[in-house]
């Protein structure tokens, strides 16, 4: 009972209308024993960051298909920093060209999963890198 | 500065953190809750319950909007089921309400049941206290909505709203789930579907049947289409009526006493069991006793009676030391 359970926000920023990938990740996280806060489609970075803070999550997982990853990821990270939550890991996936990955990591994204990654890969990474915030 | 002090100054992150500590059963949370308790008792608590998919979250979203337009601040506690297989959960009530995430007058918190029965989570009441102490005007509590035994909301909320949907078979469902007794206000949501009028009339009849003769509040039945904000003003007006009724009839006091009694009993049970159980397993008597019961050398009734005295003394000694 008195045990930290991992809480992860699965968010879908941007204007595209598909959340299949995000839902698959959410279900895989649930089955791995994580508590997933799922916000649905078309979330703004401001909504995502406020949600992360109100829900006291341990990490933010973003799923981006719209091609706007180079603006959306850094924006979320910047807002987290402004709210004093820079320690919160941010990772994500979607259709992201390999060439963009170094820049995103530079901007503070902890990990990027390209469409080839399995949910097992993602869960293994989370278990290794995300810890309940003390 | 303690978490409690930061919370009393309105700090969102501190509140979010303490809610987490409470939910995770971290011992230090109790200290903070003690500090917050004197500041509670001001918020109006509204429960939203009913079967899955009835439109509780959508309606909650519209209630947030309405209370915000009246200038009130709104906190939401939204409970969704935890998977009994993995212990994980997908908490998805926010999908319907997250447009309010950037409104500083709104704070939404999602909770998993984590094995707790009764429609809420084990932590829900403490989390409501945290919101209350922080000064949120209205606290909306969306229950899990499994439909059965969602009785906890009645003692927690000042006004419980039961959300139903049109359709045959509702009457039997409602009685089975004991849902008629828990509502102060009913809404037949999805009234854009056929049979809403009939369901509303049937509900009114059934409510009249289960009403206690001494009761002077007849739960009203409204119809709503949550997505289109139809009937929401009517629903809010009925909630206000119920609030006024509680205040004018003196039932508000009764409610606080009833709630306090329940809450105290719950905490006592929880704590007493945990302490006693711990002592018994520490001194080895637990496994000894269980073995004896299994071998039919001892019956479980006598075992409890004989062990109680011993265990209570052990728990008392331990508490004096710590
Ligand atoms: N037709 C119709 N659908 C509705 C209405 N209210 C909610 N819904 C839909 O019913 C589904 C379940 O709603 P939700 O609020 O999540 O229900 P909950 O499980 O009780 O919280 C969603 O797809 C809503 O869009 C309504 O008044 N009419
Ligand atoms: Mg819901």
Coordinates of C-alpha atoms and ligand atoms in Angstrom, one line a residue:
Chain A
X1 CA 0.0 0.0 0.0
X2 CA 2.6 2.5 1.0
X3 CA 4.5 2.3 -2.2
X4 CA 5.1 4.9 -4.9
X5 CA 3.4 4.0 -8.2
X6 CA 4.7 5.5 -11.4
X7 CA 2.4 8.1 -12.8
X8 CA 2.9 9.1 -16.4
X9 CA 1.1 11.7 -18.5
X10 CA 0.5 10.5 -22.1
X11 CA -0.3 13.6 -24.1
X12 CA -1.1 14.2 -27.7
X13 CA -0.1 17.7 -28.8
X14 CA -0.6 19.2 -32.2
X15 CA -3.5 19.4 -34.6
X16 CA -3.5 16.0 -36.2
X17 CA -6.5 13.9 -35.3
X18 CA -5.0 10.4 -34.7
X19 CA -4.3 9.1 -31.2
X20 CA -4.0 5.4 -32.1
X21 CA -0.3 5.4 -31.2
X22 CA -0.8 7.3 -27.9
X23 CA -3.6 4.9 -26.9
X24 CA -1.4 1.9 -27.6
X25 CA 1.3 3.4 -25.4
X26 CA -1.2 4.2 -22.7
X27 CA -2.6 0.7 -22.6
X28 CA 0.9 -0.8 -22.6
X29 CA 1.8 1.5 -19.6
X30 CA -1.3 0.4 -17.8
X31 CA -0.5 -3.2 -18.3
X32 CA 3.1 -2.6 -17.1
X33 CA 1.5 -1.3 -13.8
X34 CA 1.8 2.4 -14.4
X35 CA -0.9 4.9 -13.7
X36 CA -1.5 6.8 -16.9
X37 CA -3.1 10.2 -17.1
X38 CA -4.5 10.4 -20.6
X39 CA -5.7 13.8 -22.0
X40 CA -6.9 13.0 -25.5
X41 CA -6.2 14.9 -28.7
X42 CA -5.1 18.4 -29.6
X43 CA -3.5 19.5 -26.4
X44 CA -1.5 22.7 -26.2
X45 CA 1.9 22.7 -24.5
X46 CA 0.3 25.0 -21.8
X47 CA -2.4 22.4 -21.1
X48 CA 0.1 19.6 -21.1
X49 CA 2.4 21.3 -18.6
X50 CA -0.4 22.4 -16.3
X51 CA -1.8 18.8 -16.4
X52 CA 1.6 17.4 -15.6
X53 CA 1.9 19.6 -12.5
X54 CA -1.7 19.2 -11.2
X55 CA -1.3 15.4 -11.6
X56 CA 2.2 15.3 -10.1
X57 CA 3.4 12.9 -12.8
X58 CA 6.9 11.4 -12.9
X59 CA 7.3 11.9 -16.6
X60 CA 5.6 13.3 -19.7
X61 CA 5.2 11.1 -22.8
X62 CA 4.4 13.0 -26.0
X63 CA 3.1 11.5 -29.2
X64 CA 3.6 13.7 -32.2
X65 CA 2.6 12.9 -35.8
X66 CA 2.0 16.3 -37.1
X67 CA 5.6 17.2 -38.0
X68 CA 5.6 20.0 -35.4
X69 CA 7.9 18.1 -33.0
X70 CA 10.7 20.6 -33.3
X71 CA 8.5 23.3 -31.8
X72 CA 6.3 21.3 -29.5
X73 CA 8.9 19.4 -27.6
X74 CA 11.1 22.4 -26.8
X75 CA 8.0 24.4 -25.9
X76 CA 6.8 21.8 -23.3
X77 CA 10.3 21.6 -21.8
X78 CA 10.6 25.4 -21.6
X79 CA 7.2 25.7 -19.9
X80 CA 8.1 22.9 -17.4
X81 CA 11.3 24.9 -16.6
X82 CA 9.3 28.1 -16.1
X83 CA 7.1 26.3 -13.6
X84 CA 10.0 24.9 -11.7
X85 CA 9.5 21.3 -13.0
X86 CA 12.6 21.0 -15.1
X87 CA 13.5 17.7 -13.3
X88 CA 10.5 16.0 -15.0
X89 CA 11.6 13.6 -17.8
X90 CA 10.1 14.2 -21.2
X91 CA 10.1 11.5 -23.9
X92 CA 8.1 10.7 -26.9
X93 CA 7.6 9.3 -30.3
X94 CA 5.9 9.6 -33.5
X95 CA 7.0 10.3 -37.0
X96 CA 10.3 12.0 -36.3
X97 CA 13.2 12.0 -38.8
X98 CA 16.5 10.6 -37.5
X99 CA 18.1 14.0 -38.4
X100 CA 15.9 15.8 -35.9
X101 CA 16.7 13.6 -32.9
X102 CA 20.1 15.1 -31.8
X103 CA 18.5 18.6 -31.8
X104 CA 15.6 17.4 -29.7
X105 CA 17.9 15.7 -27.2
X106 CA 19.9 18.9 -27.1
X107 CA 16.7 20.8 -26.3
X108 CA 16.2 18.5 -23.3
X109 CA 14.1 15.6 -24.6
X110 CA 15.3 12.5 -22.7
X111 CA 14.4 9.9 -25.4
X112 CA 12.8 9.7 -28.8
X113 CA 11.2 6.5 -30.0
X114 CA 10.7 6.2 -33.8
X115 CA 7.9 4.1 -35.3
X116 CA 10.1 1.0 -35.2
X117 CA 10.2 0.9 -31.4
X118 CA 8.1 -1.7 -29.7
X119 CA 6.0 -0.9 -26.6
X120 CA 8.4 -3.3 -24.7
X121 CA 11.3 -1.1 -25.7
X122 CA 9.5 2.0 -24.4
X123 CA 8.5 0.3 -21.1
X124 CA 12.0 -1.0 -20.6
X125 CA 13.3 2.5 -21.1
X126 CA 10.8 4.0 -18.6
X127 CA 11.6 1.4 -16.0
X128 CA 15.3 2.2 -16.4
X129 CA 15.1 6.0 -16.5
X130 CA 11.9 7.2 -14.9
X131 CA 11.6 7.0 -11.1
X132 CA 8.9 8.2 -8.8
X133 CA 9.9 11.7 -7.8
X134 CA 11.1 11.8 -4.2
Chain B
X1 CA 8.2 25.7 5.1
X2 CA 6.0 22.6 5.4
X3 CA 3.9 21.3 2.5
X4 CA 0.8 22.3 4.4
X5 CA 2.0 25.9 4.8
X6 CA 2.8 26.1 1.1
X7 CA -0.6 24.7 0.3
X8 CA -2.4 27.2 2.5
X9 CA -0.6 29.9 0.4
X10 CA -2.2 28.4 -2.7
X11 CA 0.9 26.6 -4.1
X12 CA -0.4 24.2 -6.8
X13 CA 2.8 22.0 -6.9
X14 CA 2.8 21.5 -3.1
X15 CA -0.9 20.5 -3.2
X16 CA -0.2 18.1 -6.1
X17 CA 2.7 16.6 -4.2
X18 CA 0.8 16.1 -0.9
X19 CA -2.0 14.4 -2.9
X20 CA 0.6 12.1 -4.3
X21 CA 2.0 11.3 -0.9
X22 CA -1.5 10.6 0.4
X23 CA -2.3 8.4 -2.6
X24 CA 0.9 6.5 -2.2
X25 CA 0.4 6.0 1.6
X26 CA 3.5 7.9 2.6
X27 CA 3.6 8.3 6.4
X28 CA 4.6 11.9 6.5
X29 CA 1.4 12.9 4.7
X30 CA -0.5 12.5 8.0
X31 CA 1.4 15.3 9.6
X32 CA 0.5 17.7 6.8
X33 CA -3.1 16.6 6.8
X34 CA -3.3 17.4 10.5
X35 CA -2.0 20.9 9.9
X36 CA -4.6 21.4 7.1
X37 CA -7.6 20.0 8.8
X38 CA -8.6 23.2 10.8
X39 CA -8.8 25.0 7.5
X40 CA -11.4 22.6 6.0
X41 CA -15.1 22.8 6.0
X42 CA -15.7 25.7 3.6
X43 CA -16.0 24.1 0.2
X44 CA -19.2 22.9 -1.3
X45 CA -18.8 19.2 -2.4
X46 CA -20.8 17.8 -5.2
X47 CA -20.7 14.1 -6.2
X48 CA -21.3 13.0 -9.8
X49 CA -22.1 9.3 -10.0
X50 CA -23.8 6.9 -12.4
X51 CA -23.0 4.1 -14.8
X52 CA -19.9 4.1 -17.1
X53 CA -20.5 6.1 -20.3
X54 CA -23.5 7.9 -18.9
X55 CA -21.8 11.3 -19.4
X56 CA -20.4 12.0 -16.0
X57 CA -17.1 13.5 -17.2
X58 CA -18.9 15.5 -20.0
X59 CA -21.3 16.9 -17.5
X60 CA -18.6 17.6 -15.0
X61 CA -16.9 19.7 -17.7
X62 CA -20.1 21.7 -18.1
X63 CA -20.5 22.1 -14.4
X64 CA -17.0 23.5 -14.2
X65 CA -17.9 26.0 -16.9
X66 CA -21.1 27.1 -15.1
X67 CA -19.5 27.6 -11.7
X68 CA -16.5 29.4 -13.3
X69 CA -19.0 31.8 -15.0
X70 CA -20.4 32.5 -11.5
X71 CA -16.9 33.5 -10.4
X72 CA -16.4 30.4 -8.3
X73 CA -13.1 28.4 -8.3
X74 CA -13.5 24.7 -9.0
X75 CA -11.5 21.7 -8.0
X76 CA -12.3 18.2 -9.5
X77 CA -11.5 14.8 -8.2
X78 CA -12.0 12.2 -10.9
X79 CA -11.7 8.5 -10.1
X80 CA -11.2 5.8 -12.7
X81 CA -10.7 2.1 -12.1
X82 CA -7.3 0.5 -11.5
X83 CA -6.6 -2.7 -13.3
X84 CA -6.8 -5.6 -10.8
X85 CA -4.3 -7.5 -13.0
X86 CA -1.5 -5.1 -13.4
X87 CA -2.2 -2.5 -10.8
X88 CA -1.9 0.1 -13.5
X89 CA -4.7 2.4 -14.8
X90 CA -5.7 4.7 -17.6
X91 CA -7.2 7.7 -16.0
X92 CA -9.1 9.3 -18.9
X93 CA -11.7 11.6 -17.3
X94 CA -9.6 14.6 -18.2
X95 CA -10.2 13.9 -21.9
X96 CA -13.6 15.6 -21.5
X97 CA -12.5 18.5 -19.3
X98 CA -8.9 19.4 -20.2
X99 CA -9.9 22.6 -21.9
X100 CA -10.0 24.0 -18.4
X101 CA -6.3 23.0 -17.7
X102 CA -5.1 26.5 -18.3
X103 CA -7.7 28.2 -16.2
X104 CA -6.1 29.1 -12.9
X105 CA -9.4 28.8 -11.2
X106 CA -9.6 25.1 -12.0
X107 CA -7.6 22.2 -10.6
X108 CA -8.3 18.7 -11.8
X109 CA -6.9 15.6 -10.1
X110 CA -7.2 12.1 -11.5
X111 CA -7.1 9.1 -9.1
X112 CA -7.1 5.3 -9.6
X113 CA -9.2 3.2 -7.3
X114 CA -6.1 1.1 -6.4
X115 CA -8.2 -1.8 -5.2
X116 CA -10.6 0.3 -3.1
X117 CA -14.3 -0.5 -3.4
X118 CA -17.1 1.9 -3.0
X119 CA -16.7 4.3 -5.9
X120 CA -13.8 6.4 -4.7
X121 CA -10.2 5.7 -3.9
X122 CA -8.9 5.3 -0.4
X123 CA -7.2 8.7 -0.7
X124 CA -10.2 10.6 -2.1
X125 CA -11.4 12.0 1.2
X126 CA -8.0 13.3 2.2
X127 CA -7.5 14.8 -1.3
X128 CA -10.9 16.6 -1.0
X129 CA -9.6 17.9 2.4
X130 CA -6.5 19.3 0.7
X131 CA -8.6 21.1 -1.9
X132 CA -11.0 22.4 0.8
X133 CA -8.2 23.7 3.0
X134 CA -6.7 25.4 -0.1
X135 CA -9.9 27.4 -0.5
X136 CA -11.5 26.0 -3.6
X137 CA -15.1 27.1 -3.6
X138 CA -16.7 24.0 -5.3
X139 CA -15.3 20.5 -5.3
X140 CA -16.7 18.2 -8.0
X141 CA -16.1 14.5 -7.3
X142 CA -16.7 12.0 -10.2
X143 CA -16.9 8.5 -9.0
X144 CA -15.7 5.4 -10.8
X145 CA -19.2 4.6 -12.1
X146 CA -19.2 0.8 -11.9
X147 CA -22.7 1.2 -10.8
X148 CA -22.7 -1.0 -7.8
X149 CA -22.1 0.0 -4.2
X150 CA -21.1 3.6 -5.0
X151 CA -22.2 4.6 -1.6
X152 CA -19.2 6.4 -0.3
X153 CA -20.0 9.5 -2.3
X154 CA -23.2 10.0 -0.2
X155 CA -21.3 10.7 3.0
X156 CA -18.6 12.7 1.3
X157 CA -20.6 15.0 -0.9
X158 CA -23.1 17.6 0.2
X159 CA -25.1 17.0 -2.9
X160 CA -24.9 13.8 -5.0
X161 CA -25.9 13.9 -8.6
X162 CA -26.9 10.6 -10.2
X163 CA -26.4 10.6 -14.0
X164 CA -28.6 8.1 -15.8
X165 CA -29.3 7.4 -19.5
X166 CA -32.6 6.8 -21.4
X167 CA -33.6 3.2 -22.1
X168 CA -35.4 0.1 -21.1
X169 CA -34.3 -1.9 -18.2
X170 CA -33.1 1.2 -16.3
X171 CA -35.7 0.6 -13.6
X172 CA -34.3 -2.8 -12.7
X173 CA -30.8 -1.6 -13.0
X174 CA -31.4 1.3 -10.7
X175 CA -33.0 -0.6 -8.0
X176 CA -30.3 -3.3 -8.1
X177 CA -27.5 -0.7 -7.8
X178 CA -29.3 1.0 -5.0
X179 CA -28.7 4.1 -7.0
X180 CA -32.1 5.6 -6.1
X181 CA -31.1 6.0 -2.5
X182 CA -27.9 7.8 -3.2
X183 CA -29.1 10.6 -5.4
X184 CA -30.1 14.1 -4.2
X185 CA -30.6 15.2 -7.8
X186 CA -31.0 13.0 -10.8
X187 CA -30.4 13.8 -14.5
X188 CA -31.4 11.7 -17.5
X189 CA -28.4 12.6 -19.7
X190 CA -28.2 11.8 -23.4
X191 CA -31.8 13.2 -23.6
X192 CA -31.2 13.6 -27.3
X193 CA -31.9 9.9 -27.5
X194 CA -35.4 8.4 -27.6
X195 CA -37.3 7.5 -24.4
X196 CA -35.7 10.2 -22.2
X197 CA -39.1 11.5 -21.1
X198 CA -40.3 8.0 -20.2
X199 CA -37.1 7.3 -18.3
X200 CA -37.5 10.5 -16.4
X201 CA -41.1 9.7 -15.5
X202 CA -40.2 6.2 -14.4
X203 CA -37.4 7.5 -12.3
X204 CA -39.8 10.0 -10.6
X205 CA -42.2 7.2 -9.8
X206 CA -39.5 5.0 -8.4
X207 CA -38.0 7.8 -6.3
X208 CA -41.5 8.4 -4.8
X209 CA -41.6 4.7 -3.9
X210 CA -38.3 4.5 -2.1
X211 CA -38.6 7.9 -0.3
X212 CA -38.7 7.7 3.4
X213 CA -41.9 9.2 4.8
X214 CA -40.0 11.6 7.1
X215 CA -37.9 13.0 4.3
X216 CA -38.8 16.5 3.2
X217 CA -36.6 16.6 0.1
X218 CA -37.9 14.9 -3.0
X219 CA -34.9 14.4 -5.4
X220 CA -35.8 16.2 -8.6
X221 CA -35.2 14.6 -12.0
X222 CA -33.9 16.8 -14.9
X223 CA -33.0 15.9 -18.5
X224 CA -29.7 16.9 -20.0
X225 CA -27.6 16.7 -23.2
X226 CA -24.2 17.3 -21.7
X227 CA -22.4 17.8 -25.0
X228 CA -24.8 20.5 -26.1
X229 CA -25.0 22.1 -22.6
X230 CA -28.7 21.5 -22.6
X231 CA -30.4 21.1 -19.3
X232 CA -27.2 22.0 -17.4
X233 CA -28.6 25.3 -16.1
X234 CA -31.6 23.4 -14.8
X235 CA -29.3 20.8 -13.2
X236 CA -27.3 23.5 -11.5
X237 CA -30.5 25.2 -10.2
X238 CA -31.6 21.9 -8.6
X239 CA -28.2 21.5 -7.0
X240 CA -28.5 25.0 -5.6
X241 CA -32.0 24.1 -4.3
X242 CA -30.6 21.1 -2.5
X243 CA -27.8 23.3 -1.0
X244 CA -30.3 25.8 0.2
X245 CA -32.5 23.0 1.6
X246 CA -29.5 21.5 3.5
X247 CA -28.7 24.9 5.0
X248 CA -32.3 25.9 5.9
X249 CA -33.3 22.6 7.4
X250 CA -30.2 22.3 9.5
X251 CA -29.2 19.2 7.6
X252 CA -25.9 20.7 6.7
X253 CA -24.8 20.2 10.4
X254 CA -26.2 16.7 10.4
X255 CA -24.2 15.9 7.3
X256 CA -21.0 17.1 8.8
X257 CA -21.6 15.0 11.9
X258 CA -22.5 12.0 9.9
X259 CA -19.4 12.4 7.7
X260 CA -17.1 13.0 10.7
X261 CA -18.4 9.9 12.4
X262 CA -17.8 7.8 9.4
X263 CA -14.4 9.2 8.7
X264 CA -13.3 8.7 12.3
X265 CA -14.6 5.1 12.3
X266 CA -12.8 4.4 9.0
X267 CA -9.5 5.8 10.2
X268 CA -9.8 4.0 13.5
X269 CA -10.5 0.7 11.8
X270 CA -7.6 1.1 9.4
X271 CA -5.1 2.2 12.0
X272 CA -6.2 -0.3 14.6
X273 CA -6.0 -3.2 12.2
X274 CA -2.6 -2.2 10.8
X275 CA -1.1 -1.8 14.2
X276 CA -2.5 -5.0 15.7
X277 CA -1.6 -7.0 12.6
X278 CA 1.9 -5.6 12.6
X279 CA 2.4 -6.5 16.3
X280 CA 1.1 -10.0 15.7
X281 CA 3.3 -10.7 12.8
X282 CA 6.4 -9.2 14.6
X283 CA 6.0 -11.4 17.6
X284 CA 5.2 -14.5 15.6
X285 CA 1.7 -15.0 17.0
X286 CA 0.0 -14.5 13.7
X287 CA 1.5 -17.5 11.9
X288 CA 1.2 -19.6 15.1
X289 CA -2.5 -18.8 15.4
X290 CA -3.2 -19.3 11.7
X291 CA -1.6 -22.7 11.8
X292 CA -3.6 -23.7 14.8
X293 CA -6.8 -22.6 13.1
X294 CA -5.9 -24.5 10.0
X295 CA -5.2 -27.7 12.0
X296 CA -8.6 -27.3 13.7
X297 CA -6.9 -27.0 17.1
X298 CA -8.3 -23.6 17.5
X299 CA -11.5 -21.9 16.2
X300 CA -11.1 -18.5 14.6
X301 CA -13.6 -16.9 16.9
X302 CA -11.8 -17.8 20.1
X303 CA -8.5 -16.9 18.4
X304 CA -9.7 -13.3 17.8
X305 CA -11.0 -13.0 21.4
X306 CA -7.9 -14.3 23.0
X307 CA -5.5 -12.4 20.8
X308 CA -7.2 -9.0 21.0
X309 CA -6.2 -8.1 24.5
X310 CA -2.7 -9.1 23.9
X311 CA -2.4 -7.3 20.6
X312 CA -3.9 -4.1 21.8
X313 CA -1.4 -3.9 24.6
X314 CA 1.4 -4.5 22.2
X315 CA 0.1 -1.8 19.9
X316 CA -0.1 0.6 22.8
X317 CA 3.4 -0.1 24.0
X318 CA 4.7 0.4 20.5
X319 CA 2.9 3.7 20.1
X320 CA 4.3 5.0 23.4
X321 CA 7.8 4.3 22.2
X322 CA 7.5 6.0 18.8
Ligands
LIG1 N1 -25.6 11.5 -27.4 C1 -25.0 12.0 -26.3 N2 -23.8 11.6 -26.0 C2 -23.2 12.1 -24.8 C3 -23.9 13.0 -24.0 N3 -23.1 13.3 -22.9 C4 -22.0 12.6 -23.1 N4 -22.0 11.9 -24.3 C5 -21.0 11.0 -24.8 O1 -21.0 9.8 -24.1 C6 -19.7 9.2 -24.0 C7 -19.2 9.0 -22.6 O2 -19.2 10.2 -21.9 P1 -18.3 10.4 -20.6 O3 -18.6 11.8 -20.1 O4 -16.9 10.0 -20.8 O5 -19.0 9.4 -19.6 P2 -18.6 8.8 -18.1 O6 -18.0 7.5 -18.3 O7 -19.9 8.7 -17.4 O8 -17.7 9.8 -17.5 C8 -18.8 10.3 -24.7 O9 -18.5 9.8 -26.0 C9 -19.6 11.5 -24.7 O10 -19.3 12.4 -25.8 C10 -25.2 13.4 -24.4 O11 -25.9 14.2 -23.7 N5 -25.7 12.9 -25.5
LIG2 MG1 -15.7 9.6 -16.7

